[in-house]
Tab-separated table of C-alpha atoms and ligand atoms in Angstrom:
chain	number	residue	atom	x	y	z
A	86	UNK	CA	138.682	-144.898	29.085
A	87	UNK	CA	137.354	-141.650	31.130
A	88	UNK	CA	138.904	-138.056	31.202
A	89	UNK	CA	138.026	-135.419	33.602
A	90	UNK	CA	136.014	-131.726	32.214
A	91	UNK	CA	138.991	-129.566	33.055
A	92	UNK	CA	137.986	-125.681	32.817
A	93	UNK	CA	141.614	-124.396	33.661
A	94	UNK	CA	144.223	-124.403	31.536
A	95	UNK	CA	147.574	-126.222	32.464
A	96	UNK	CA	150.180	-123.734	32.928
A	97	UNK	CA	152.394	-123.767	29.077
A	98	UNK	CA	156.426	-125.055	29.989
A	99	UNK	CA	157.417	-122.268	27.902
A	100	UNK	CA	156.532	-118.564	26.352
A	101	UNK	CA	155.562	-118.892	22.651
A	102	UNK	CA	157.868	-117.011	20.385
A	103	UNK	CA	156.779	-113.436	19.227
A	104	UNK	CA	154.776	-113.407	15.926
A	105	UNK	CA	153.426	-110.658	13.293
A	106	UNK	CA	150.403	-112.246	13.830
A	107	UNK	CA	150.224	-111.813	17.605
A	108	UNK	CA	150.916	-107.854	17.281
A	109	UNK	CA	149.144	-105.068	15.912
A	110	UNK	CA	150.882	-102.579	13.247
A	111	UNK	CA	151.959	-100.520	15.818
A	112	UNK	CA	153.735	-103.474	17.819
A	113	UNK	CA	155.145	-104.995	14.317
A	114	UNK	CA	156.869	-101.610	13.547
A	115	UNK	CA	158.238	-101.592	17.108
A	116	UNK	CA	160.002	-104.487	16.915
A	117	UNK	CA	161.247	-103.550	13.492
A	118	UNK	CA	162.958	-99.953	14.298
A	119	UNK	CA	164.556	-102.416	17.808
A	120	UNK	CA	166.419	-104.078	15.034
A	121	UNK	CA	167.032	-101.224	12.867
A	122	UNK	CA	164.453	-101.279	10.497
A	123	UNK	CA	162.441	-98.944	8.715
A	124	UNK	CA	158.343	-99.411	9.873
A	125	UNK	CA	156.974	-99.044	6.773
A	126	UNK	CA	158.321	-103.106	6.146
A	127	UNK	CA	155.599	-103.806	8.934
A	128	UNK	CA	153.222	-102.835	6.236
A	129	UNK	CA	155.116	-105.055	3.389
A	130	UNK	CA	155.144	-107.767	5.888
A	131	UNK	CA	151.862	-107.885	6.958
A	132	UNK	CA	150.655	-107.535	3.054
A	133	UNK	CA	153.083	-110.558	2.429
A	134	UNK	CA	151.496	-112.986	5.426
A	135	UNK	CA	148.244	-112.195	5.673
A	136	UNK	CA	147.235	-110.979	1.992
A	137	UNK	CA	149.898	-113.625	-0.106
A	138	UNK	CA	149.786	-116.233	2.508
A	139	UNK	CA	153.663	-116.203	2.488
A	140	UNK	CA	155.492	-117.183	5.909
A	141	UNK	CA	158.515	-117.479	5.202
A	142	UNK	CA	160.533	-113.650	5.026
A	143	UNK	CA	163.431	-115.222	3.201
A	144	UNK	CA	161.032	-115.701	0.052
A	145	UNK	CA	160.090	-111.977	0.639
A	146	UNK	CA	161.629	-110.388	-2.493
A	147	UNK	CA	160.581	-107.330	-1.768
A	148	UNK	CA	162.671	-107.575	1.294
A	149	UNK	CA	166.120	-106.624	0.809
A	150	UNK	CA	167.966	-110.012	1.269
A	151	UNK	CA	170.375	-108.889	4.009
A	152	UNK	CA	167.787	-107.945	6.126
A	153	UNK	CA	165.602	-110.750	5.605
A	154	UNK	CA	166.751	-112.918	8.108
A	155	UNK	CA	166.734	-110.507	10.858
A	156	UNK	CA	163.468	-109.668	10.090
A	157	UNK	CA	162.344	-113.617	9.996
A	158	UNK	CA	163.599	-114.227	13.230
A	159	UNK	CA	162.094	-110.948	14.696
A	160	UNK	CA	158.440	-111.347	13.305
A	161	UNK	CA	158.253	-114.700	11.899
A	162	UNK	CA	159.812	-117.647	13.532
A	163	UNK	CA	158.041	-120.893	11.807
A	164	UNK	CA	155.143	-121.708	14.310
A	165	UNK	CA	153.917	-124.648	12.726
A	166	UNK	CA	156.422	-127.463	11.731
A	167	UNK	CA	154.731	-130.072	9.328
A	168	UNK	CA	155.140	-133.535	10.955
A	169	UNK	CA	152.988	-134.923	8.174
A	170	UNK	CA	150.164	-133.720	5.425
A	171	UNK	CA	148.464	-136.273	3.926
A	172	UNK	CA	145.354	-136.674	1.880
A	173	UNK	CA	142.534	-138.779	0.376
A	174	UNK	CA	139.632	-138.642	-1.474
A	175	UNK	CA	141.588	-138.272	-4.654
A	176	UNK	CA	143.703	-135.463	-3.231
A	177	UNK	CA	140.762	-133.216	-2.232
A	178	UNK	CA	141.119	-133.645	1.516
A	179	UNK	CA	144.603	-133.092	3.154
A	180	UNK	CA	145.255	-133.282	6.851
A	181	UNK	CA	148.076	-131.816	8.240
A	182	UNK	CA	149.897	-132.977	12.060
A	183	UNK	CA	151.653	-129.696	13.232
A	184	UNK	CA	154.292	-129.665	15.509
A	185	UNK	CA	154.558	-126.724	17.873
A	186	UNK	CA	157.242	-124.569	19.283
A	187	UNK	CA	157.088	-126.566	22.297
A	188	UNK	CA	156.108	-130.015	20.628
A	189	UNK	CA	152.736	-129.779	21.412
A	190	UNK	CA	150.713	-131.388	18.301
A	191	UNK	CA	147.806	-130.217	16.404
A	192	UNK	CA	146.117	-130.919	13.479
A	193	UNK	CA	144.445	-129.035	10.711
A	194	UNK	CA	142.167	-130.279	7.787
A	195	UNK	CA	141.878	-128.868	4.224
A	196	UNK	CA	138.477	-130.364	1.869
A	197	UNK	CA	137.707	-128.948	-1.200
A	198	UNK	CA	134.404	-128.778	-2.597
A	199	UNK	CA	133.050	-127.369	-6.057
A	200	UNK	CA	131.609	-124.473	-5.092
A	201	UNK	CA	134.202	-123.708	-1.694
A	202	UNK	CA	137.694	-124.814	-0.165
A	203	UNK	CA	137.136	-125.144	3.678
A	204	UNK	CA	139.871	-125.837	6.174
A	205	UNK	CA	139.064	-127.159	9.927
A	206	UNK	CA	141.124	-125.975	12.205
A	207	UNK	CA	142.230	-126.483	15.932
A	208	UNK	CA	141.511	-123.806	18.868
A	209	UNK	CA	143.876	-125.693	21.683
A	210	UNK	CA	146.122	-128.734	21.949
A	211	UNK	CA	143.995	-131.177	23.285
A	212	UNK	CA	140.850	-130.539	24.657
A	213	UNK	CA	139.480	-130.348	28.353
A	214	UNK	CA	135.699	-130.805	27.609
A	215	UNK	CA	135.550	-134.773	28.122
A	216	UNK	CA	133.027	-135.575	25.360
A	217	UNK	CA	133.194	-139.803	25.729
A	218	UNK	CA	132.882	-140.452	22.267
A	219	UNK	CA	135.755	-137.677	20.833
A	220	UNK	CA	139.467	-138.795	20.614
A	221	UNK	CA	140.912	-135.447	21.210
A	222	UNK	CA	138.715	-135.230	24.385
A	223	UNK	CA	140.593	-138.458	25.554
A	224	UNK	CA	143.486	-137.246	25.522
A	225	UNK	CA	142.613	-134.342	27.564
A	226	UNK	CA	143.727	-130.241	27.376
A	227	UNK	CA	147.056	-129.678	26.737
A	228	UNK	CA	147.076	-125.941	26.137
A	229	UNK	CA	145.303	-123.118	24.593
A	230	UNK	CA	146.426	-121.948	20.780
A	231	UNK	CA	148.139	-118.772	20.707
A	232	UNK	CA	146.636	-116.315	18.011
A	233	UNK	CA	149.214	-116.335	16.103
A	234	UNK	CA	149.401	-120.395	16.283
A	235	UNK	CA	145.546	-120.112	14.951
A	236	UNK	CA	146.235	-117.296	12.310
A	237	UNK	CA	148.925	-119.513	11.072
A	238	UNK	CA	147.101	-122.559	10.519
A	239	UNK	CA	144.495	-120.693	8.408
A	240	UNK	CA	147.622	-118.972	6.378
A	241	UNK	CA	148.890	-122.450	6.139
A	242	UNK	CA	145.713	-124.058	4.598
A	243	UNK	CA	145.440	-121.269	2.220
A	244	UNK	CA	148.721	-121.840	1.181
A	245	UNK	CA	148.590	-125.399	1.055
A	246	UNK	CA	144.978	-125.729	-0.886
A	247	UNK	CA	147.082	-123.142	-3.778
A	248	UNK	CA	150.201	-125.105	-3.833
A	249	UNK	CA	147.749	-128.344	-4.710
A	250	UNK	CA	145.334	-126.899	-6.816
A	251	UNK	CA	142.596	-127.207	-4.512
A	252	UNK	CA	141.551	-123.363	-5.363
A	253	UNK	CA	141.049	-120.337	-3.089
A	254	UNK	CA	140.428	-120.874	0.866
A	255	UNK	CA	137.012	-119.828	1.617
A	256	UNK	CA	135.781	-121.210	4.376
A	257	UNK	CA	136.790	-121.840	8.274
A	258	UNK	CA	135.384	-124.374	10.380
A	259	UNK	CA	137.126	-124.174	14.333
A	260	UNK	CA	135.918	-128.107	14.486
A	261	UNK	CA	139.607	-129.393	14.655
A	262	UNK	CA	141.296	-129.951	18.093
A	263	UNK	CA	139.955	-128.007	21.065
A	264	UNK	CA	136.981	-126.385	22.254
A	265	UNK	CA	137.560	-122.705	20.856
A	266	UNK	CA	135.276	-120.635	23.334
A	267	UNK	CA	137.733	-122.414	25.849
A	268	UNK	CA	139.858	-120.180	24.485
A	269	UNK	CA	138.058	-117.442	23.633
A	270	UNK	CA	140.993	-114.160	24.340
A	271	UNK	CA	143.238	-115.705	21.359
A	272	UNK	CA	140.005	-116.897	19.618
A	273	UNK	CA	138.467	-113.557	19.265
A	274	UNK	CA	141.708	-111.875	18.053
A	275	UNK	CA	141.991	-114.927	15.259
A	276	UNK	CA	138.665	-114.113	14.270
A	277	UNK	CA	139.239	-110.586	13.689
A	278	UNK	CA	142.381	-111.279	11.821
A	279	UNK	CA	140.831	-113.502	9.610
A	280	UNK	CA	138.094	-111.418	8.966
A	281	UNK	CA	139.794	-108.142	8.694
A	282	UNK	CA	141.000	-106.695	5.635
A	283	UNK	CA	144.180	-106.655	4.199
A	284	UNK	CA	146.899	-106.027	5.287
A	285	UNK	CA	145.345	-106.232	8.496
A	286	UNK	CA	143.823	-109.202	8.088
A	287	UNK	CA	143.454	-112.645	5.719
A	288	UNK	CA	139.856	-110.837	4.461
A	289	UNK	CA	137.585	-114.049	4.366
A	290	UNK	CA	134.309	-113.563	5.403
A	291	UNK	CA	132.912	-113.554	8.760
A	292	UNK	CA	129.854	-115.715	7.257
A	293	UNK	CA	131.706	-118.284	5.997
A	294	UNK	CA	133.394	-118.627	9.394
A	295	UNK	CA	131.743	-121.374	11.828
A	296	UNK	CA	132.813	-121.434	15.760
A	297	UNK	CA	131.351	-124.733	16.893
A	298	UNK	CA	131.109	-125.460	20.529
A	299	UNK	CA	130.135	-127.616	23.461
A	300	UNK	CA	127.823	-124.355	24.790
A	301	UNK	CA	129.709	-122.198	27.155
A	302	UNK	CA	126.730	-120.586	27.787
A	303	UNK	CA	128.515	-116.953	28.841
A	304	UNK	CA	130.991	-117.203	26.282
A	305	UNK	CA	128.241	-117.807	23.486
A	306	UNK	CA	127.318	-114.134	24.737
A	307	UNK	CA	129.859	-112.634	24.549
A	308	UNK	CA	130.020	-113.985	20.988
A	309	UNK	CA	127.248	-112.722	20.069
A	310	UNK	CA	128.335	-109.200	21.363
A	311	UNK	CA	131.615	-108.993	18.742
A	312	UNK	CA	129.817	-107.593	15.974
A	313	UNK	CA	131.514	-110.831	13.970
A	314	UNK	CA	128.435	-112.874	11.903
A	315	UNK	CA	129.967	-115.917	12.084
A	316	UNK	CA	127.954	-119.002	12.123
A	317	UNK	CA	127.866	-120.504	15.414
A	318	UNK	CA	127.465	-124.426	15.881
A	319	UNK	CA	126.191	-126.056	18.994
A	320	UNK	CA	127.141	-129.567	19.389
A	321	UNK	CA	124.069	-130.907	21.205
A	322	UNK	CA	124.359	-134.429	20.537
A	323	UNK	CA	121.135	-135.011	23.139
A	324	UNK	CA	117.608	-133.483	22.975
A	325	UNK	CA	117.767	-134.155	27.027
A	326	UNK	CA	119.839	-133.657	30.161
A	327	UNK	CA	120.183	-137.288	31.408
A	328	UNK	CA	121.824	-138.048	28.251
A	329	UNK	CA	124.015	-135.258	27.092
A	330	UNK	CA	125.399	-135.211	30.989
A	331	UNK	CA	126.982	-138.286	29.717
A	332	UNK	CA	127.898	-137.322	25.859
A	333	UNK	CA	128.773	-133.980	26.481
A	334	UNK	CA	129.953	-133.442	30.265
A	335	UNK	CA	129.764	-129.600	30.052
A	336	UNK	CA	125.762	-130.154	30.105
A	337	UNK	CA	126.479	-130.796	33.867
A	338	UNK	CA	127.206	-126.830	34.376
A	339	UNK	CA	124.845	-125.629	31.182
A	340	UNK	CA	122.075	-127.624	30.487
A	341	UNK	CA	119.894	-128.155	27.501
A	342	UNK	CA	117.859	-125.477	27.870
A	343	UNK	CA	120.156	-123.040	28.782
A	344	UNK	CA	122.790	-123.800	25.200
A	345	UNK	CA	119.312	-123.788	23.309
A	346	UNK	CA	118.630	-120.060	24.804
A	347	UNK	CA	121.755	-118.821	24.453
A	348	UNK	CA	122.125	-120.076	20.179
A	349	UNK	CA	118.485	-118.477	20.084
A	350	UNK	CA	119.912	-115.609	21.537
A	351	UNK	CA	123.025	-116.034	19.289
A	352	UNK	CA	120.122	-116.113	16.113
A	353	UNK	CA	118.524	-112.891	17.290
A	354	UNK	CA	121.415	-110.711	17.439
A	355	UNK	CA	123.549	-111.792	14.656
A	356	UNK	CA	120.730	-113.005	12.027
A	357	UNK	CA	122.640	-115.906	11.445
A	358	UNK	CA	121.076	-119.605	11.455
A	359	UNK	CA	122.567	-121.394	13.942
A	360	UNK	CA	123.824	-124.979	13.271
A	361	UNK	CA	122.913	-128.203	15.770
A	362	UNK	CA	125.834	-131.070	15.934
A	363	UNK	CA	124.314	-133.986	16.043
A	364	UNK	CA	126.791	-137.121	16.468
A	365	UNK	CA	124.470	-140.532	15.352
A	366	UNK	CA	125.425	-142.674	17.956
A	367	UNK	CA	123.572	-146.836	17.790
A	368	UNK	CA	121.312	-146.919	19.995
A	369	UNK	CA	122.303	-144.130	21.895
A	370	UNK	CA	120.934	-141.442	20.789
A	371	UNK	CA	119.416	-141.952	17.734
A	372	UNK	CA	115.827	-143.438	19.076
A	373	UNK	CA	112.352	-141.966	17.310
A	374	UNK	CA	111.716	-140.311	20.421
A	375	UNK	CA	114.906	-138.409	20.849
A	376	UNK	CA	114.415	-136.898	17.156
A	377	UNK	CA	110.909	-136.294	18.281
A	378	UNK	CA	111.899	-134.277	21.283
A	379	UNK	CA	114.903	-132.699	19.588
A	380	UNK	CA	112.343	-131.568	16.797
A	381	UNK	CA	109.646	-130.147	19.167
A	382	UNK	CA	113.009	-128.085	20.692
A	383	UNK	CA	114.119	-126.176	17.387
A	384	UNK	CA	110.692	-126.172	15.507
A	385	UNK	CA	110.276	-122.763	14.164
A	386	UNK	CA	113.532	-121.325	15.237
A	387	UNK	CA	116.424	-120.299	13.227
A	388	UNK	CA	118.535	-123.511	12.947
A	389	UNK	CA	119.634	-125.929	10.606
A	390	UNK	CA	120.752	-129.579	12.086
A	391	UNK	CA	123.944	-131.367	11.272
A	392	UNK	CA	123.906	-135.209	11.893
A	393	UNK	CA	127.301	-136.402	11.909
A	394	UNK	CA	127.884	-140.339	11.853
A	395	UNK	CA	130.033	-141.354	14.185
A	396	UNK	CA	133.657	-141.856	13.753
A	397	UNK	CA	134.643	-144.541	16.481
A	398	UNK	CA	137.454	-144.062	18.350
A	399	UNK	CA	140.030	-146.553	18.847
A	400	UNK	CA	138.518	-148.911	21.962
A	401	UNK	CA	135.156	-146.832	21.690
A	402	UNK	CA	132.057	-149.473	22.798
A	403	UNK	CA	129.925	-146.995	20.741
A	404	UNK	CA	129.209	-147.261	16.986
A	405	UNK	CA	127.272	-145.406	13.895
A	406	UNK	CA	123.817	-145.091	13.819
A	407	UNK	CA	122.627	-147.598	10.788
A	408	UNK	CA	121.717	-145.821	7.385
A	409	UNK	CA	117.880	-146.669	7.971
A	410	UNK	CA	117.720	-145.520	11.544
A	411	UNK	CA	119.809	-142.291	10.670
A	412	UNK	CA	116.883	-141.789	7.539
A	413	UNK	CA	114.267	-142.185	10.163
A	414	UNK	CA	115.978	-139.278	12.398
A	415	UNK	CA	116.578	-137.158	9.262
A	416	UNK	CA	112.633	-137.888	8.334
A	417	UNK	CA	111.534	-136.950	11.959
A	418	UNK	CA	113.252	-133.681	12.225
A	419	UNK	CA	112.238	-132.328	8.432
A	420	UNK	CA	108.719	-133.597	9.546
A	421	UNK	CA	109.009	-131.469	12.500
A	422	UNK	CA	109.524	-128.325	10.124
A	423	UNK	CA	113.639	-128.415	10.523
A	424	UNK	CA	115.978	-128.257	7.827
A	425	UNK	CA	118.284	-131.016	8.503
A	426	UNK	CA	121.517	-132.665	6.537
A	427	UNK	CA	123.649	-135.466	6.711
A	428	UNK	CA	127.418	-134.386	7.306
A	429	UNK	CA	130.097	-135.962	4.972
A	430	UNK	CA	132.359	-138.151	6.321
A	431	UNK	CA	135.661	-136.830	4.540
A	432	UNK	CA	139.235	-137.592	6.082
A	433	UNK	CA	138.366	-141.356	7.263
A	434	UNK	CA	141.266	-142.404	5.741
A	435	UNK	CA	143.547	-140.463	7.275
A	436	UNK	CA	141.815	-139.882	10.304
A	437	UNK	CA	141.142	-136.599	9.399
A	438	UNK	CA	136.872	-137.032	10.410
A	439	UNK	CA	135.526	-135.215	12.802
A	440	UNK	CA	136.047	-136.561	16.130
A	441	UNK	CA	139.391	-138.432	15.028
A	442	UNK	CA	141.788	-135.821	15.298
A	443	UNK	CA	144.397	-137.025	18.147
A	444	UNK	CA	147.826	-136.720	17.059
A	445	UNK	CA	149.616	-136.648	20.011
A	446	UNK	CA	148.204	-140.108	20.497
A	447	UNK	CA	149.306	-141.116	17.462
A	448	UNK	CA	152.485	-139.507	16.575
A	449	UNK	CA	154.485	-142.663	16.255
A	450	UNK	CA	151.437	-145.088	14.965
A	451	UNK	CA	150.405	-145.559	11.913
A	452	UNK	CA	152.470	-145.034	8.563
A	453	UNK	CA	150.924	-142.685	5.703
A	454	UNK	CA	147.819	-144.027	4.430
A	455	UNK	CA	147.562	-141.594	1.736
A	456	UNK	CA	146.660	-142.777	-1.792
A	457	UNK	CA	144.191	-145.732	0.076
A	458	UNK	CA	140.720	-146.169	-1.208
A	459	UNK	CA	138.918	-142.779	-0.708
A	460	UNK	CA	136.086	-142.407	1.696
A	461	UNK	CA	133.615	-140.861	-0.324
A	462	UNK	CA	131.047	-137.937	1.096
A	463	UNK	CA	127.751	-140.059	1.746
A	464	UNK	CA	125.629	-137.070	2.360
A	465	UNK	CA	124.973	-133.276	2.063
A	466	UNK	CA	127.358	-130.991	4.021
A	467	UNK	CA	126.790	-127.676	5.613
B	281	SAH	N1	134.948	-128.475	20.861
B	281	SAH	C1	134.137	-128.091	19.732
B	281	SAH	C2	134.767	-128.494	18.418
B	281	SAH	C3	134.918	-129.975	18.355
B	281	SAH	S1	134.910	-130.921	16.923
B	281	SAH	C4	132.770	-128.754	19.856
B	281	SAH	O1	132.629	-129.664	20.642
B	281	SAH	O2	131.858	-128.325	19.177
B	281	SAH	C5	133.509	-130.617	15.980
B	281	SAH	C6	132.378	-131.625	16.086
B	281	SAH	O3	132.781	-132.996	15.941
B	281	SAH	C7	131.666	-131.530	17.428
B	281	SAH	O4	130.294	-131.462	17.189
B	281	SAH	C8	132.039	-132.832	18.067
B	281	SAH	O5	131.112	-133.210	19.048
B	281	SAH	C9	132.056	-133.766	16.872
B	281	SAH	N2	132.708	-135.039	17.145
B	281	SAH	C10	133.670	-135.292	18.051
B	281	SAH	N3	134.008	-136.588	18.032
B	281	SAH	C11	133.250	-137.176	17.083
B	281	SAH	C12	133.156	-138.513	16.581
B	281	SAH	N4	133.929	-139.479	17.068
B	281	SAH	N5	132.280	-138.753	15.602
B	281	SAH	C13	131.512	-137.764	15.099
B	281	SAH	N6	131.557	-136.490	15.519
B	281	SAH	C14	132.412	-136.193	16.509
């Protein structure tokens, strides 16, 4: 099974409904004196979403409850209609299949750790960059994420991870669905409302935000230029062109080199290591010599590697890398002077790992698996 790279985004059937989240104050008080009310709600409304993580204006009490349904359907229609949340690993990771306003599916991941609560989220239904061995690149792009659609699954997971105990959100990883400098308009406005204070913004911090992506080599720039530190992930996945051409088709228009200058440039402006995604495919990738080469590439720069086992995909021919091959890898690279960890494999129960997320494939397969043995990290995680 073989997708096409598609760069352009099909056109969306419909216009998304209007959101808080996809206006500034100004525009939010606008819409509020069209249907009669006063603007300083925008303020009380914006404190409510962003700052209490409530979406929902008929639970706004400080809302007088006539107007609260006006103002609900004005500001805050429900984006994000749970299709299903489940979780494993004793209730610590909880994935979430979203259905959208024009029944487009996505999927968001919540996994709590001791020391931070760290949701994955998507950037676009679907994804148009190909990659053979990721089930949301088989299904191909669908659309891009508004920014409200983005805000709201961060809003969501916050909610969610208080609601089950889980503790505070702290961290965002855009590793769900979607290539996110694909979409990089709504993207940048998602990152500044998550970053940005409140009531302007959910408030976490820009360094415990990670964009990962294929390496859109100009995009990457204009990262770099936001003035956001967030931590930027590259998924390489191949030391060399003749094999990431195949693993990650955008290498075709960017090669090696080119993602590798642009994260170095990333490093130099921002200060901030940048991370390497590393899938551990059998015998694919994961020879001596590839860790050898990929070593003598990052030695002494600013980086820290991620090897991810890989999740097959349903009717995949490719596999995970054996434990004592992936040690060998991880022994090569930290011999090479590179600080390098094993990523946890949380969500294989509910197909919540990285590279399973697929829901519009799936939406009428499998019943809940919640509440079956838990995975079980197997390694350090970034
Ligand atoms: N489009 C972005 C975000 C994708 S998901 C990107 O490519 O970076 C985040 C990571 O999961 C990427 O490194 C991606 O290559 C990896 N991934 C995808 N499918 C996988 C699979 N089946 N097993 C392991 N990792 C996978």
């Amino acid at each position: 099974m073989s997708v096409a790279l598609t760069l352009t985004e099909p056109r969306p059937r419909k216009a998304a409904p209007r959101h808080l989240a996809d206006l500034d104050l100004a525009g939010c008080q606008s819409v509020l004196s069209e249907i009669g009310q006063p603007a300083f709600r925008a303020k009380q409304l914006r404190q409510q979403y962003f700052g209490r993580h409530v979406g929902d204006a008929s639970l706004m009490t400080d809302l007088p409850a006539a107007a609260r349904e006006a103002i609900g359907e004005a500001l805050l229609p429900r984006l994000l209609d749970p299709v299903r949340v489940d979780s494993c690993d004793e209730g610590r990771t909880v994935k979430a299949v979203w259905r959208l306003y024009d029944g487009a599916l996505v999927e968001s991941v919540i996994m709590a750790y001791p020391d931070r609560v760290t949701a994955c989220v998507s950037s676009q239904a679907g994804c148009g960059m190909a990659c053979p061995f990721c089930a949301t690149g088989q299904g191909g792009l669908t659309r891009n994420l508004t920014t409200a659609e983005i805000v709201d699954q961060v809003v969501a997971a916050a909610r969610l991870a208080a609601e089950r105990g889980l503790g505070r959100l702290s961290n965002i990883v855009f590793m769900g669905m979607g290539e996110p400098l694909a979409n990089w308009a709504r993207l940048k406005s998602a990152l500044h409302l998550i970053t940005g204070p409140v009531p302007d913004g959910i408030g976490l911090s820009a360094r415990n935000i990670t964009v990962s992506t294929v390496g859109l080599v100009p995009t990457i720039k204009k990262l770099s230029e936001e003035g956001l530190p967030v931590t930027l992930a590259v998924s390489l996945h191949a030391p060399d062109d003749e094999l990431r051409d195949e693993l990650v088709p955008i290498n075709t228009r960017w090669k090696v080199a080119e993602v590798l200058g642009a994260a170095w440039e990333y490093a130099r402006v921002t200060k901030r290591r940048v991370s390497i995604e590393y899938a551990m495919i059998r015998d694919v990738n994961d020879q001596p010599w590839r860790a050898d080469l990929l070593g003598k590439l990052l030695a002494g720069k600013l980086v820290h590697v991620n090897l991810i086992p890989l999740n097959p995909t349903p009717g995949s021919r490719w596999d995970a890398s054996p434990k004592p091959v992936e040690a060998e890898f991880v022994r090569r690279l930290r011999a090479a002077g590179v600080s390098t960890t094993v990523r946890d494999t949380r969500g294989q129960e509910i197909d919540g790992a990285c590279g399973q997320l697929a829901a519009s494939v799936r939406e009428a397969g499998t019943p809940g698996r919640a509440g079956a043995k838990p995975a079980g990290p197997d390694g350090a995680a970034d």
